Coordinates of N, CA, C and O in Angstrom, one line a residue:
M1 N 1.0 -1.2 -0.2 CA 0.2 -0.1 0.0 C 0.9 1.1 -0.3 O 0.4 2.3 -0.7
K2 N 1.7 1.4 0.4 CA 2.7 2.3 0.8 C 3.5 2.5 -0.4 O 3.7 3.8 -0.6
K3 N 3.7 1.5 -0.8 CA 4.6 1.8 -2.2 C 3.3 2.2 -3.4 O 4.5 3.3 -4.7
S4 N 2.1 1.7 -3.3 CA 1.5 2.6 -4.4 C 1.2 3.8 -4.2 O 0.9 4.4 -4.9
I5 N 0.8 4.1 -2.9 CA 0.6 5.8 -2.9 C 2.6 6.0 -2.8 O 1.9 7.3 -3.3
Q6 N 3.4 6.1 -2.8 CA 4.2 6.6 -3.6 C 4.1 6.7 -5.3 O 5.2 7.3 -5.4
F7 N 4.0 5.5 -5.5 CA 3.9 5.6 -7.0 C 3.3 6.8 -7.7 O 3.4 7.6 -8.5
F8 N 1.6 6.8 -6.6 CA 1.1 8.2 -7.7 C 1.5 9.4 -7.4 O 0.6 10.3 -7.6
A9 N 2.2 9.4 -5.9 CA 2.7 10.5 -5.8 C 3.7 11.3 -6.7 O 4.0 12.1 -7.1
C10 N 4.6 10.1 -7.0 CA 5.8 10.5 -8.0 C 4.8 10.9 -9.5 O 5.4 11.4 -10.3
L11 N 3.8 10.0 -10.2 CA 2.9 9.7 -11.1 C 2.7 11.5 -10.6 O 2.5 12.2 -12.4
F12 N 1.8 12.0 -10.1 CA 1.3 13.2 -10.1 C 2.4 14.4 -10.3 O 2.4 14.9 -11.3
L13 N 3.4 14.1 -9.4 CA 4.0 15.3 -9.2 C 5.5 15.0 -11.0 O 5.5 16.4 -11.5
F14 N 5.3 14.1 -11.8 CA 5.7 14.2 -12.6 C 4.7 15.3 -13.5 O 5.1 15.6 -14.7
A15 N 3.8 14.7 -13.8 CA 2.7 15.4 -14.7 C 2.5 16.6 -14.0 O 2.8 17.3 -15.6
S16 N 2.7 16.9 -13.0 CA 2.8 18.4 -13.1 C 3.8 19.1 -13.6 O 3.6 20.4 -14.4
I17 N 4.8 18.5 -13.2 CA 5.8 19.2 -14.3 C 6.0 19.5 -15.2 O 6.4 20.4 -16.4
V18 N 5.2 18.7 -16.2 CA 4.6 17.7 -17.8 C 4.3 19.3 -17.6 O 4.6 20.4 -19.3
Q19 N 3.2 19.2 -17.4 CA 1.9 20.5 -17.6 C 2.4 22.0 -17.5 O 2.2 22.7 -18.1
A20 N 3.7 22.1 -16.7 CA 4.3 23.6 -16.1 C 4.8 23.7 -17.2 O 5.4 24.7 -18.0
Q21 N 6.4 23.1 -17.3 CA 6.7 23.0 -18.8 C 6.1 23.2 -19.4 O 6.7 24.5 -20.7
Q22 N 5.2 22.8 -20.7 CA 4.2 23.1 -21.3 C 3.3 24.3 -21.5 O 3.5 25.4 -22.1
Y23 N 2.9 25.6 -20.2 CA 2.3 26.5 -19.8 C 3.4 26.9 -20.2 O 2.9 28.5 -21.0
S24 N 4.8 27.0 -19.4 CA 5.6 27.8 -19.6 C 6.2 28.5 -21.2 O 6.9 29.2 -21.8
Q25 N 5.7 27.2 -21.8 CA 6.7 27.2 -23.6 C 5.4 28.3 -24.3 O 6.0 28.6 -24.9
K26 N 4.8 29.1 -23.8 CA 4.0 30.0 -24.4 C 4.4 31.2 -24.6 O 5.3 31.4 -23.6
S27 N 4.6 31.8 -25.4 CA 5.6 33.0 -25.8 C 4.8 34.0 -26.0 O 3.7 34.4 -26.4
C28 N 5.4 34.8 -25.5 CA 5.0 36.6 -25.6 C 6.4 37.1 -25.6 O 7.6 37.0 -25.0
S29 N 6.2 38.5 -26.7 CA 7.7 38.9 -27.5 C 7.8 40.2 -26.5 O 5.7 41.1 -26.7
A30 N 8.3 40.8 -25.9 CA 8.6 42.8 -26.0 C 9.1 43.5 -26.8 O 9.7 43.5 -26.7
V31 N 8.3 45.0 -27.0 CA 9.4 45.7 -27.3 C 9.5 47.0 -26.5 O 8.4 47.2 -26.8
T32 N 10.4 47.5 -26.2 CA 11.0 48.4 -25.7 C 11.6 49.6 -26.0 O 12.4 48.8 -26.3
L33 N 10.8 51.3 -26.3 CA 11.5 51.8 -26.6 C 11.7 53.2 -26.2 O 10.9 53.6 -24.9
N34 N 12.9 54.0 -25.4 CA 13.1 55.0 -24.5 C 13.6 55.8 -25.3 O 14.5 55.6 -26.5
R35 N 13.0 57.0 -25.0 CA 13.8 58.4 -25.6 C 13.6 59.7 -24.6 O 12.7 58.8 -23.4
T36 N 14.2 60.3 -24.3 CA 14.4 61.5 -23.4 C 14.7 63.2 -24.2 O 15.3 63.0 -25.4
I37 N 13.9 63.7 -24.3 CA 13.5 65.3 -24.4 C 14.1 66.0 -23.6 O 13.8 66.6 -22.5
E38 N 14.8 66.8 -24.0 CA 15.5 68.4 -23.2 C 14.6 69.4 -23.4 O 14.7 69.5 -25.1
F39 N 14.4 70.0 -22.5 CA 14.1 71.9 -23.2 C 15.3 72.1 -21.8 O 15.3 72.1 -21.2
D40 N 15.7 73.6 -23.1 CA 16.5 74.6 -23.2 C 15.7 76.1 -22.9 O 16.3 76.9 -23.4
G41 N 14.4 76.1 -21.7 CA 13.8 77.8 -21.7 C 12.5 77.2 -22.8 O 12.6 78.4 -23.3
S42 N 12.4 76.6 -23.5 CA 11.1 76.4 -24.7 C 10.4 76.8 -23.8 O 9.3 76.1 -23.1
S43 N 9.5 76.9 -25.2 CA 8.0 76.9 -25.0 C 7.3 76.3 -26.4 O 6.2 77.0 -26.4
E44 N 8.0 75.4 -27.3 CA 7.1 74.5 -28.3 C 7.0 73.3 -27.5 O 7.7 72.7 -27.6
S45 N 5.9 73.5 -28.2 CA 5.2 72.1 -28.1 C 5.5 70.7 -28.6 O 6.1 71.5 -29.7
E46 N 5.4 69.4 -27.7 CA 6.5 67.9 -29.0 C 5.4 67.5 -29.3 O 4.8 66.7 -28.6
N47 N 5.5 67.0 -30.2 CA 4.0 65.7 -30.5 C 5.1 64.2 -30.5 O 6.1 64.5 -31.5
I48 N 5.2 63.3 -29.4 CA 5.8 61.7 -29.6 C 5.1 60.6 -30.0 O 4.0 60.9 -29.5
I49 N 5.5 60.6 -31.6 CA 4.0 58.9 -31.9 C 4.7 58.1 -31.3 O 5.5 58.0 -31.5
I50 N 3.8 57.4 -30.5 CA 3.8 55.6 -30.8 C 2.7 55.0 -31.9 O 1.5 54.9 -31.8
D51 N 3.5 53.8 -32.3 CA 3.2 53.4 -33.5 C 2.5 52.4 -32.6 O 3.5 51.7 -32.9
V52 N 1.2 51.8 -32.2 CA 0.3 50.3 -32.2 C 0.4 49.5 -32.7 O -0.8 49.9 -33.9
S53 N 0.6 48.4 -33.5 CA 0.1 47.6 -34.8 C -1.0 46.9 -34.2 O -1.1 46.6 -32.9
E54 N -1.5 46.3 -34.9 CA -2.9 44.8 -34.6 C -2.0 44.2 -34.0 O -2.8 43.9 -33.0
D55 N -1.0 43.5 -34.0 CA -0.6 42.2 -33.0 C -0.4 42.7 -31.2 O 0.2 42.2 -30.9
T56 N -0.6 44.1 -30.9 CA -0.5 44.1 -29.6 C -1.3 44.4 -28.5 O -2.4 44.5 -29.1
G57 N -1.1 43.2 -27.8 CA -2.0 43.0 -27.2 C -1.9 43.7 -25.7 O -3.4 43.4 -24.5
K58 N -1.0 43.9 -25.5 CA -0.6 45.2 -24.4 C 0.5 46.0 -24.2 O 1.3 46.4 -25.2
M59 N 0.0 47.6 -23.7 CA 1.0 49.0 -23.8 C 1.2 49.1 -22.4 O 0.3 49.3 -21.7
H60 N 2.4 49.3 -21.8 CA 2.8 50.0 -20.9 C 3.0 51.9 -21.8 O 4.5 51.7 -22.8
V61 N 3.0 52.5 -21.0 CA 3.9 54.1 -21.2 C 3.7 54.4 -19.9 O 3.8 54.7 -19.2
G62 N 5.2 54.8 -20.0 CA 6.0 55.8 -19.0 C 7.0 56.7 -19.0 O 7.9 56.8 -19.5
I63 N 6.0 57.7 -18.4 CA 6.5 59.0 -18.8 C 7.6 59.9 -17.3 O 6.1 59.7 -16.2
N64 N 8.6 60.3 -17.5 CA 9.0 60.7 -16.3 C 9.4 62.3 -16.4 O 10.3 62.2 -17.7
S65 N 9.7 63.3 -16.4 CA 10.4 64.3 -16.0 C 10.1 65.1 -14.9 O 10.1 65.1 -13.8
T66 N 11.7 66.0 -15.4 CA 12.2 66.9 -14.4 C 12.2 68.1 -14.5 O 13.2 68.1 -16.1
I67 N 12.0 69.2 -14.0 CA 12.2 70.5 -14.4 C 13.0 71.5 -13.7 O 12.9 71.2 -12.1
K68 N 13.9 71.8 -13.4 CA 15.1 73.7 -12.9 C 13.5 74.7 -13.0 O 13.5 75.0 -11.9
S69 N 12.9 74.9 -14.1 CA 11.6 76.2 -14.0 C 11.2 75.9 -15.1 O 10.8 75.1 -16.2
G70 N 10.3 76.7 -15.1 CA 9.2 77.1 -16.0 C 7.8 75.9 -15.9 O 7.6 75.4 -14.7
F71 N 7.1 75.3 -16.7 CA 5.7 74.8 -16.5 C 5.3 74.0 -17.1 O 6.0 74.6 -19.0
L72 N 5.2 72.7 -17.4 CA 5.3 71.3 -18.0 C 4.1 70.7 -18.3 O 3.8 70.9 -16.9
T73 N 3.4 70.6 -19.7 CA 2.3 69.7 -19.3 C 1.8 68.1 -20.1 O 2.8 69.1 -21.8
V74 N 1.8 67.4 -19.3 CA 1.9 66.3 -20.5 C 0.2 65.8 -20.9 O 0.3 64.9 -19.6
E75 N 0.5 65.4 -22.0 CA -1.2 63.9 -22.1 C -0.4 63.6 -23.3 O 0.2 63.4 -24.2
L76 N -1.5 62.4 -23.0 CA -1.7 60.9 -23.6 C -2.7 60.6 -24.5 O -3.8 61.1 -23.9
Y77 N -2.9 60.9 -25.9 CA -4.0 60.5 -26.3 C -4.1 59.6 -27.6 O -2.7 58.8 -28.3
D78 N -4.9 58.6 -27.3 CA -5.1 57.4 -28.4 C -5.5 57.8 -29.7 O -5.8 59.3 -29.9
P79 N -5.5 56.8 -30.0 CA -5.4 57.1 -31.9 C -6.9 58.1 -32.4 O -7.3 58.8 -33.3
K80 N -8.3 57.6 -31.7 CA -8.6 59.1 -32.2 C -9.0 59.5 -31.3 O -10.2 60.0 -32.2
G81 N -8.1 60.3 -30.4 CA -7.9 61.5 -29.6 C -8.1 61.2 -28.8 O -8.9 62.8 -28.2
N82 N -9.2 60.6 -28.1 CA -9.7 60.4 -26.7 C -8.3 60.8 -25.8 O -7.2 60.0 -25.6
K83 N -7.8 61.8 -25.0 CA -7.9 61.5 -23.6 C -7.1 60.6 -23.0 O -8.0 60.3 -22.2
K84 N -6.3 60.0 -22.8 CA -6.0 59.0 -22.3 C -5.0 58.9 -20.6 O -5.2 58.2 -19.5
G85 N -4.6 60.3 -20.3 CA -3.9 60.3 -18.6 C -3.3 62.2 -19.8 O -3.4 63.0 -20.6
N86 N -3.2 62.5 -17.8 CA -2.4 63.8 -18.0 C -1.9 64.3 -17.1 O -2.0 63.7 -16.0
F87 N -0.7 65.0 -17.0 CA -0.2 65.4 -15.4 C 0.0 66.9 -15.9 O 0.7 67.2 -17.0
S88 N 1.0 67.8 -14.8 CA 1.3 69.1 -15.4 C 2.1 69.4 -13.6 O 1.9 68.7 -12.7
I89 N 3.2 69.4 -13.4 CA 4.5 69.9 -13.0 C 4.9 71.9 -13.4 O 4.8 71.5 -14.5
E90 N 5.3 72.4 -12.2 CA 5.9 73.5 -12.4 C 6.8 73.7 -11.6 O 6.9 73.2 -9.8
S91 N 8.0 75.0 -11.9 CA 9.0 75.5 -10.7 C 8.3 76.2 -10.0 O 7.6 76.9 -10.4
Q92 N 8.5 75.8 -8.6 CA 8.0 77.9 -7.9 C 9.5 78.6 -7.1 O 8.6 79.4 -6.7
Q93 N 10.3 78.4 -8.2 CA 11.4 79.3 -8.2 C 10.9 80.0 -9.0 O 11.5 79.7 -10.1
N94 N 11.6 81.5 -9.3 CA 11.8 82.1 -10.0 C 13.3 82.2 -10.7 O 14.2 81.7 -10.1
S95 N 14.1 82.2 -11.9 CA 14.5 82.7 -11.9 C 15.6 83.7 -11.6 O 17.1 83.3 -11.0
N96 N 16.0 84.3 -10.8 CA 16.0 85.1 -9.8 C 16.4 85.1 -8.4 O 17.3 85.2 -7.9
N97 N 15.7 83.9 -8.5 CA 15.9 82.9 -6.6 C 17.8 82.8 -7.0 O 17.9 81.9 -7.5
K98 N 17.4 82.4 -6.1 CA 19.2 81.7 -5.9 C 19.4 80.2 -4.9 O 20.2 79.9 -5.3
K99 N 18.1 79.5 -5.5 CA 17.7 78.7 -4.3 C 17.7 77.7 -5.9 O 16.7 78.2 -6.7
K100 N 18.0 76.4 -5.6 CA 17.7 75.8 -7.0 C 16.5 74.9 -6.6 O 16.2 74.6 -5.2
E101 N 15.7 74.2 -7.8 CA 14.7 73.3 -7.2 C 14.5 72.4 -8.4 O 14.5 72.9 -9.6
L102 N 14.3 71.4 -8.3 CA 13.6 70.1 -9.1 C 12.3 69.7 -9.0 O 12.0 69.4 -7.6
V103 N 11.9 69.9 -9.9 CA 10.3 69.2 -9.7 C 10.6 67.6 -10.3 O 10.7 68.1 -11.9
C104 N 10.0 67.1 -10.2 CA 9.2 65.6 -11.0 C 8.2 65.5 -10.8 O 7.5 65.2 -10.0
G105 N 8.3 65.2 -11.8 CA 6.5 64.2 -12.4 C 6.6 62.7 -12.5 O 7.8 62.5 -13.9
Q106 N 5.6 61.7 -13.1 CA 5.7 61.0 -13.2 C 4.1 60.3 -13.7 O 2.8 60.9 -13.2
M107 N 3.8 59.6 -14.7 CA 3.0 58.7 -15.5 C 3.4 57.3 -15.5 O 3.9 57.5 -16.7
Q108 N 2.1 56.3 -15.8 CA 2.5 54.9 -15.8 C 1.2 54.7 -16.6 O 0.5 54.7 -15.7
K109 N 1.3 54.2 -17.0 CA -0.4 53.7 -18.1 C -0.3 51.7 -18.5 O 1.2 52.1 -19.3
Y110 N -1.1 51.5 -17.5 CA -0.6 50.6 -18.6 C -2.3 50.3 -19.1 O -3.5 49.7 -18.4
I111 N -2.5 49.7 -20.8 CA -3.5 49.5 -21.4 C -3.2 47.9 -21.6 O -2.7 47.5 -23.0
D112 N -4.5 47.2 -21.6 CA -5.0 46.4 -22.3 C -5.9 46.5 -23.4 O -6.2 47.3 -24.1
D113 N -5.2 45.4 -25.0 CA -6.0 45.7 -25.7 C -5.5 47.2 -26.0 O -7.1 47.8 -26.7
P114 N -4.7 48.2 -26.4 CA -4.7 49.2 -27.1 C -5.6 49.5 -28.7 O -5.0 48.8 -29.1
V115 N -6.4 50.8 -28.5 CA -5.9 51.1 -29.9 C -5.2 50.8 -30.9 O -4.2 51.6 -30.7
K116 N -5.6 50.1 -32.3 CA -4.8 50.0 -33.1 C -4.3 51.8 -33.3 O -5.2 52.3 -34.2
G117 N -3.1 51.6 -34.4 CA -2.8 53.1 -34.8 C -1.7 54.1 -34.3 O -0.7 53.7 -32.9
K118 N -1.8 55.3 -34.2 CA -0.5 56.4 -33.9 C -1.1 56.9 -32.6 O -2.3 57.8 -33.1
W119 N -0.3 56.9 -31.2 CA -0.7 57.6 -30.1 C -0.3 58.4 -30.2 O 1.1 58.4 -30.6
V120 N -0.4 59.7 -29.5 CA 0.9 60.5 -29.8 C 0.6 60.8 -28.2 O -0.2 61.4 -26.9
I121 N 2.0 61.6 -27.5 CA 1.8 62.1 -26.5 C 2.4 63.5 -26.6 O 3.1 64.0 -27.3
L122 N 1.6 64.6 -26.0 CA 1.6 66.2 -25.9 C 2.1 66.7 -25.3 O 1.9 66.4 -24.0
L123 N 3.9 67.2 -25.6 CA 4.5 67.5 -24.3 C 4.4 69.2 -24.4 O 4.7 69.8 -26.0
T124 N 3.4 69.9 -23.6 CA 3.5 71.6 -23.7 C 4.5 72.5 -23.0 O 3.8 72.1 -21.3
P125 N 5.6 72.8 -22.7 CA 6.2 73.8 -22.1 C 5.8 74.9 -22.0 O 5.6 75.5 -23.2
N126 N 6.5 76.0 -21.1 CA 6.3 76.6 -20.9 C 7.5 77.6 -20.2 O 7.8 77.1 -18.6
K127 N 8.5 77.8 -21.2 CA 9.4 79.0 -20.4 C 10.6 77.5 -19.4 O 11.0 77.4 -18.7
V128 N 10.7 75.6 -19.8 CA 10.9 74.8 -19.7 C 12.7 74.2 -19.5 O 12.9 74.8 -21.0
K129 N 13.1 74.2 -18.2 CA 14.2 74.0 -18.2 C 14.3 73.0 -17.6 O 14.3 72.7 -16.5
G130 N 14.6 71.4 -18.3 CA 14.4 70.0 -17.8 C 14.2 69.1 -18.9 O 14.8 69.0 -20.2
E131 N 14.2 67.6 -18.6 CA 13.7 67.1 -19.3 C 12.7 66.0 -19.4 O 12.1 66.0 -18.1
V132 N 12.5 65.1 -20.3 CA 11.3 64.2 -20.0 C 11.4 62.4 -21.0 O 12.4 63.1 -22.1
S133 N 11.4 61.9 -19.8 CA 11.7 60.6 -20.4 C 10.8 59.7 -20.6 O 10.0 60.3 -19.6
I134 N 10.4 58.8 -22.3 CA 9.3 58.4 -22.4 C 10.0 56.4 -22.4 O 11.1 56.8 -23.0
C135 N 9.6 56.1 -21.6 CA 10.2 54.6 -21.8 C 7.7 53.9 -22.6 O 7.2 53.7 -22.1
T136 N 8.3 53.0 -23.8 CA 7.1 52.5 -24.2 C 7.4 51.0 -24.5 O 8.2 50.7 -24.9
S137 N 6.3 50.2 -23.8 CA 6.9 49.5 -23.8 C 5.2 48.4 -24.9 O 4.4 49.0 -23.8
M138 N 5.6 47.5 -25.8 CA 4.3 46.3 -26.4 C 4.6 45.2 -26.0 O 5.9 44.5 -26.5
Y139 N 3.5 44.7 -26.0 CA 3.6 43.2 -26.0 C 3.0 42.4 -26.8 O 1.4 43.3 -27.0
D140 N 2.8 41.1 -27.2 CA 1.6 41.0 -28.3 C 1.3 39.7 -28.1 O 0.6 38.4 -28.5
E141 N 0.9 39.7 -26.4 CA 0.3 38.3 -25.5 C -1.1 38.2 -26.5 O -1.8 38.6 -26.7

């Protein structure tokens, strides 16, 4: 009796391992792009285009900004023109002040089954000195 319990326990363990290996063989590929935009007192808007293909199952957009002066608005739009997220940051120190200030803002968006087409990140600076880093990841699940 003891040997048959051990046999069935080993059989169950073996079946579990085979099933786990089959499950882990499903593939998912990801493409990640990083870019950094530097502003040196600019007030000119920038459009950053993210091209989402038909086989994209999930998308992650991470936007990090650090400014020394000025006011910055960041907006994310889908291909249909719908706003999917935004934030604004502003330095509270003026250029005549002897104090230095860094203001950081961040947005993370995780989107299942994103609309296919050209997504737009709109950067609207007002006398901004600083930078914006954008990381986009596309998953074909």
